[in-house]
Short mmCIF file of C-alpha atoms in Angstrom, two decimals:
data_model
loop_
_atom_site.label_atom_id
_atom_site.label_comp_id
_atom_site.label_asym_id
_atom_site.label_seq_id
_atom_site.Cartn_x
_atom_site.Cartn_y
_atom_site.Cartn_z
CA MET P 125 0.08 -0.48 0.21
CA THR P 126 1.11 3.46 -0.68
CA ARG P 127 1.67 6.44 1.89
CA LEU P 128 -0.92 8.70 0.34
CA SER P 129 -3.58 5.01 0.23
CA VAL P 130 -1.91 4.65 4.09
CA ALA P 131 -2.54 8.26 4.77
CA LEU P 132 -5.74 8.63 3.38
CA ALA P 133 -7.01 5.62 4.80
CA LEU P 134 -6.39 6.16 8.16
CA SER P 135 -8.04 10.22 7.42
CA VAL P 136 -11.20 7.96 6.17
CA THR P 137 -11.09 5.96 10.02
CA CYS P 138 -10.49 8.75 11.95
CA VAL P 139 -13.38 10.77 10.26
CA PHE P 140 -15.54 7.76 10.90
CA SER P 141 -14.29 7.29 14.80
CA ALA P 142 -14.76 11.18 15.11
CA LEU P 143 -18.89 10.73 13.84
CA ALA P 144 -19.01 7.26 16.27
CA ALA P 145 -18.11 8.97 18.73
CA ASP P 146 -20.48 12.14 18.32
CA PRO P 147 -23.02 12.10 21.24
CA LYS P 148 -26.85 11.43 19.97
CA PRO P 149 -29.07 13.96 21.50
CA ASP P 150 -31.50 13.61 23.46
CA ALA P 151 -34.43 15.87 21.49
CA VAL P 152 -34.00 17.54 18.04
CA VAL P 153 -35.46 19.06 15.00
CA ASN P 154 -34.53 19.43 11.95
CA THR P 155 -36.77 21.30 9.59
CA LYS P 156 -35.54 23.59 6.63
CA SER P 157 -35.72 26.57 8.91
CA ILE P 158 -33.38 25.19 11.89
CA GLU P 159 -31.65 22.36 13.15
CA ALA P 160 -31.83 22.45 16.91
CA ARG P 161 -30.88 19.92 19.35
CA VAL P 162 -31.05 19.28 23.25
CA PHE P 163 -28.16 17.05 25.07
CA LEU P 164 -28.31 15.84 28.88
CA ASP P 165 -25.10 14.03 30.04
CA ASP P 166 -24.94 10.64 31.46
CA ARG P 167 -25.09 11.53 35.38
CA ILE P 168 -28.12 13.82 34.61
CA LYS P 169 -29.86 10.60 32.43
CA ALA P 170 -28.94 7.88 35.28
CA ASP P 171 -31.44 10.82 37.60
CA ALA P 172 -35.03 10.05 35.43
CA ALA P 173 -36.99 12.38 37.75
CA LEU P 174 -34.20 15.05 36.82
CA ALA P 175 -33.35 13.72 33.37
CA ALA P 176 -37.30 14.06 32.37
CA ASP P 177 -37.31 17.96 33.99
CA CYS P 178 -34.63 19.16 32.18
CA LEU P 179 -35.70 17.43 28.81
CA ALA P 180 -38.74 18.76 29.09
CA GLU P 181 -37.36 22.32 29.35
CA GLY P 182 -35.23 21.73 26.10
CA LYS P 183 -38.26 20.39 23.89
CA LYS P 184 -40.13 23.18 24.80
CA TRP P 185 -37.14 25.66 24.35
CA ILE P 186 -36.32 24.31 20.69
CA ASP P 187 -40.13 24.14 20.10
CA LYS P 188 -40.46 27.72 20.77
CA ASN P 189 -36.96 28.61 18.32
CA ALA P 190 -38.29 26.36 15.76
CA ALA P 191 -41.42 28.40 15.51
CA GLU P 192 -39.34 31.60 15.52
CA ALA P 193 -37.22 30.18 12.53
CA ALA P 194 -40.09 29.24 10.49
CA ALA P 195 -41.71 32.40 10.72
CA ALA P 196 -38.70 34.69 9.92
CA ARG P 197 -37.94 32.33 7.16
CA LYS P 198 -41.04 32.89 5.84
CA ALA P 199 -40.94 36.56 6.25
CA ASP P 200 -38.17 36.39 5.32
CA PRO P 201 -36.34 34.13 3.21
CA GLN P 202 -33.51 35.87 1.22
CA PHE P 203 -31.55 35.44 4.70
CA PHE P 204 -32.01 31.14 5.03
CA LYS P 205 -29.91 30.92 1.56
CA GLU P 206 -27.03 30.03 3.58
CA GLY P 207 -28.76 27.55 5.55
CA GLY P 208 -31.16 27.23 8.36
CA TRP P 209 -30.92 28.69 12.30
CA GLU P 210 -28.66 26.35 14.51
CA PHE P 211 -29.71 26.05 18.02
CA GLU P 212 -27.76 23.60 20.67
CA ARG P 213 -28.56 23.30 24.30
CA LYS P 214 -26.30 21.10 26.83
CA TYR P 215 -27.26 20.12 30.25
CA GLU P 216 -24.44 19.04 32.71
CA ILE P 217 -23.66 18.29 36.13
CA ARG P 218 -21.74 20.97 37.91
CA SER P 219 -21.23 19.44 41.96
CA VAL P 220 -23.68 16.99 43.52
CA VAL P 221 -23.50 18.22 47.66
CA ALA P 222 -24.23 16.22 50.67
CA ASP P 223 -25.91 13.82 47.98
CA ARG P 224 -28.78 16.22 47.95
CA TYR P 225 -27.94 19.32 45.64
CA VAL P 226 -26.99 18.87 41.80
CA SER P 227 -26.01 21.98 40.24
CA ILE P 228 -26.37 21.99 36.02
CA LEU P 229 -24.84 24.09 33.96
CA ARG P 230 -27.13 25.28 30.79
CA ASN P 231 -25.67 26.13 28.36
CA ASP P 232 -27.08 27.79 24.60
CA TYR P 233 -25.52 27.92 21.44
CA MET P 234 -27.74 30.12 18.91
CA ASN P 235 -26.53 31.25 15.36
CA THR P 236 -28.90 33.36 13.60
CA ARG P 237 -26.80 33.75 10.64
CA GLY P 238 -26.64 37.02 11.75
CA ALA P 239 -22.46 38.97 12.61
CA HIS P 240 -21.55 36.17 14.58
CA PRO P 241 -23.12 33.25 16.62
CA ASN P 242 -24.45 33.92 20.86
CA SER P 243 -24.15 31.76 23.29
CA ASP P 244 -25.78 32.05 26.73
CA VAL P 245 -25.53 30.82 30.27
CA ASN P 246 -27.59 29.85 32.90
CA THR P 247 -27.99 27.60 35.69
CA ILE P 248 -30.38 24.50 37.77
CA LEU P 249 -30.16 23.56 41.73
CA TRP P 250 -31.69 20.47 42.10
CA ASP P 251 -33.00 19.14 45.35
CA LYS P 252 -32.96 14.89 44.57
CA ALA P 253 -34.66 14.73 48.13
CA ASP P 254 -37.47 16.55 46.77
CA ASN P 255 -36.91 16.13 42.90
CA LYS P 256 -37.51 19.30 42.16
CA ARG P 257 -35.94 22.42 41.37
CA ILE P 258 -34.93 25.16 44.13
CA SER P 259 -32.87 28.00 44.71
CA ILE P 260 -30.04 29.37 47.15
CA ARG P 261 -32.60 30.67 49.65
CA PRO P 262 -32.63 27.63 51.80
CA PHE P 263 -28.81 28.19 52.70
CA PHE P 264 -28.87 31.65 54.27
CA THR P 265 -30.37 32.95 56.57
CA GLU P 266 -32.03 36.06 54.27
CA THR P 267 -31.73 36.72 50.74
CA ALA P 268 -34.13 39.77 50.19
CA ASP P 269 -33.38 42.63 47.37
CA ASN P 270 -30.63 44.86 49.08
CA GLY P 271 -30.20 42.81 52.45
CA ALA P 272 -26.98 41.74 54.09
CA ALA P 273 -26.68 38.83 52.19
CA MET P 274 -27.33 40.08 49.14
CA LYS P 275 -24.83 42.83 49.13
CA ALA P 276 -22.05 40.80 50.87
CA MET P 277 -22.61 38.56 47.53
CA VAL P 278 -22.62 41.17 45.17
CA LYS P 279 -18.90 42.94 46.19
CA ALA P 280 -17.36 39.47 46.52
CA ILE P 281 -18.73 38.94 42.90
CA ILE P 282 -17.39 41.82 41.89
CA ALA P 283 -14.04 41.33 43.47
CA SER P 284 -13.79 38.28 41.69
CA LEU P 285 -14.50 39.58 38.65
CA LYS P 286 -11.93 42.19 38.82
CA ALA P 287 -9.28 39.89 39.75
CA GLU P 288 -10.18 37.67 36.09
CA LYS P 289 -10.38 40.53 33.87
CA LYS P 290 -6.75 41.54 35.73
CA LYS P 291 -5.46 38.00 34.73
CA ARG P 292 -6.91 38.34 30.52
CA ASP P 293 -5.35 41.44 30.50
CA ALA P 294 -9.04 43.11 30.37
CA SER P 295 -8.60 45.75 33.13
CA GLU P 296 -10.18 48.08 30.71
CA THR P 297 -13.36 47.00 31.07
CA ALA P 298 -13.45 46.38 34.83
CA THR P 299 -15.64 49.26 35.80
CA ASP P 300 -19.04 49.70 37.13
CA GLU P 301 -20.96 50.53 33.61
CA TRP P 302 -19.86 46.70 33.16
CA PHE P 303 -20.84 45.46 36.29
CA LYS P 304 -24.13 48.13 36.60
CA GLU P 305 -26.80 44.98 35.52
CA LEU P 306 -25.57 42.82 39.13
CA LYS P 307 -27.94 43.86 42.19
CA PRO P 308 -28.31 42.19 45.03
CA SER P 309 -31.37 40.40 44.21
CA LEU P 310 -31.69 36.75 43.64
CA LEU P 311 -33.44 37.37 40.18
CA LYS P 312 -30.44 39.88 39.54
CA ILE P 313 -27.09 38.96 41.21
CA GLY P 314 -26.15 36.31 38.26
CA ALA P 315 -26.74 31.95 37.54
CA VAL P 316 -25.36 30.25 40.74
CA THR P 317 -23.95 27.10 40.97
CA LEU P 318 -22.44 25.13 44.01
CA ALA P 319 -18.56 24.86 43.71
CA PRO P 320 -17.18 22.13 44.47
CA SER P 321 -14.72 21.37 47.22
CA THR P 322 -11.68 19.60 47.88
CA GLU P 323 -13.93 18.05 51.17
CA ALA P 324 -15.97 15.27 49.95
CA GLY P 325 -19.99 16.37 49.80
CA LYS P 326 -18.74 19.72 50.89
CA SER P 327 -19.69 22.64 48.60
CA SER P 328 -16.25 25.15 48.70
CA GLY P 329 -18.72 28.59 47.65
CA LEU P 330 -20.98 29.85 45.41
CA THR P 331 -20.13 30.48 41.43
CA PHE P 332 -21.63 32.83 39.23
CA HIS P 333 -22.09 32.27 35.91
CA TYR P 334 -21.75 35.43 33.01
CA PRO P 335 -22.49 34.67 29.49
CA PRO P 336 -20.99 36.82 26.58
CA TYR P 337 -22.23 40.69 26.73
CA ALA P 338 -23.07 40.28 30.28
CA VAL P 339 -20.10 41.42 32.02
CA GLY P 340 -17.77 42.93 29.65
CA PRO P 341 -17.33 42.57 25.78
CA TYR P 342 -18.47 39.63 23.59
CA ALA P 343 -14.54 39.21 22.46
CA GLU P 344 -13.76 38.37 26.17
CA GLY P 345 -16.90 35.37 26.15
CA GLU P 346 -17.66 34.31 29.44
CA TYR P 347 -17.11 34.53 32.76
CA VAL P 348 -17.31 32.96 36.37
CA ALA P 349 -16.95 34.57 40.06
CA PHE P 350 -16.17 32.41 42.18
CA VAL P 351 -17.31 33.58 46.22
CA PRO P 352 -15.98 30.91 48.62
CA TRP P 353 -18.51 30.00 51.65
CA GLU P 354 -16.21 32.13 54.56
CA THR P 355 -17.00 35.18 53.12
CA LEU P 356 -20.76 34.32 53.47
CA LYS P 357 -20.52 32.10 56.87
CA PRO P 358 -22.74 35.00 58.82
CA TYR P 359 -25.59 34.91 56.92
CA LEU P 360 -25.32 30.36 56.85
CA THR P 361 -28.31 28.82 57.79
CA ALA P 362 -28.07 25.55 59.76
CA GLU P 363 -28.25 23.70 56.48
CA GLY P 364 -25.76 26.27 54.66
CA THR P 365 -23.43 25.22 57.97
CA ARG P 366 -23.65 21.99 57.11
CA ILE P 367 -23.33 21.87 53.23
CA PHE P 368 -20.50 24.20 53.27
CA GLY P 369 -16.81 24.00 53.54
CA GLY P 370 -13.21 22.95 52.11
CA ALA P 371 -11.60 24.67 49.05
CA ARG P 372 -12.44 25.41 45.33
CA PRO P 373 -10.38 22.71 43.67
CA LYS P 374 -7.43 24.08 41.65
CA GLY P 375 -8.53 22.27 38.18
CA ASP P 376 -12.02 24.04 39.26
CA ALA P 377 -10.69 27.36 38.61
CA GLU P 378 -8.68 27.10 35.90
CA GLU P 379 -12.16 26.35 34.04
CA PRO P 380 -14.02 28.84 31.81
#
């Protein structure tokens, strides 16, 4: 066999191996107007109630966008000459704390053939004991808008974001103007997860996840702000005190 033949054979093998390794969507809509997919990671699929919850939400999301794409194509077909829209949502477990509280990252990719694709990130906190979504309220003595706990969180978030911007050589955008949307309110502080910990079964604090444009220009991408549990210690309930401890793993801090 010639070297060229060997190279071609290896190339084809690699392509088919890559295709075989691609995960199968858990929900999909594929039309002339849009290709939309939803993926659940294997750990989510191992929990029937959690998987059903995420999948139901994901299906509503792709159906809504499929309807909007169809309407847009009907109104302005010229914008679909290069193909339909592309949407993708991925649900991934970030941490499991006290074998009860599951933090999930929900990452979205959207391409409507504009100047560039967009992305978004949100989070889910799932209570395995009650099989339902919850907020971080049970871990804090109070979470009132403009209350002491929420103000402490915002202050710590901004400090974390400024440190991250400095690492990225983006200090020029570490300004009040870029942080003005962060409010001491559960609904306006950012998408939150329980950070993993060096101590088994514990959380080292809260991580807040921000998509492009939220706290910086699109080119800077996503940001994650970390608030260590010690900062929040004065505001913890008995359950909060039980689940928080340890330090943030080095590998976690290096991830976007």
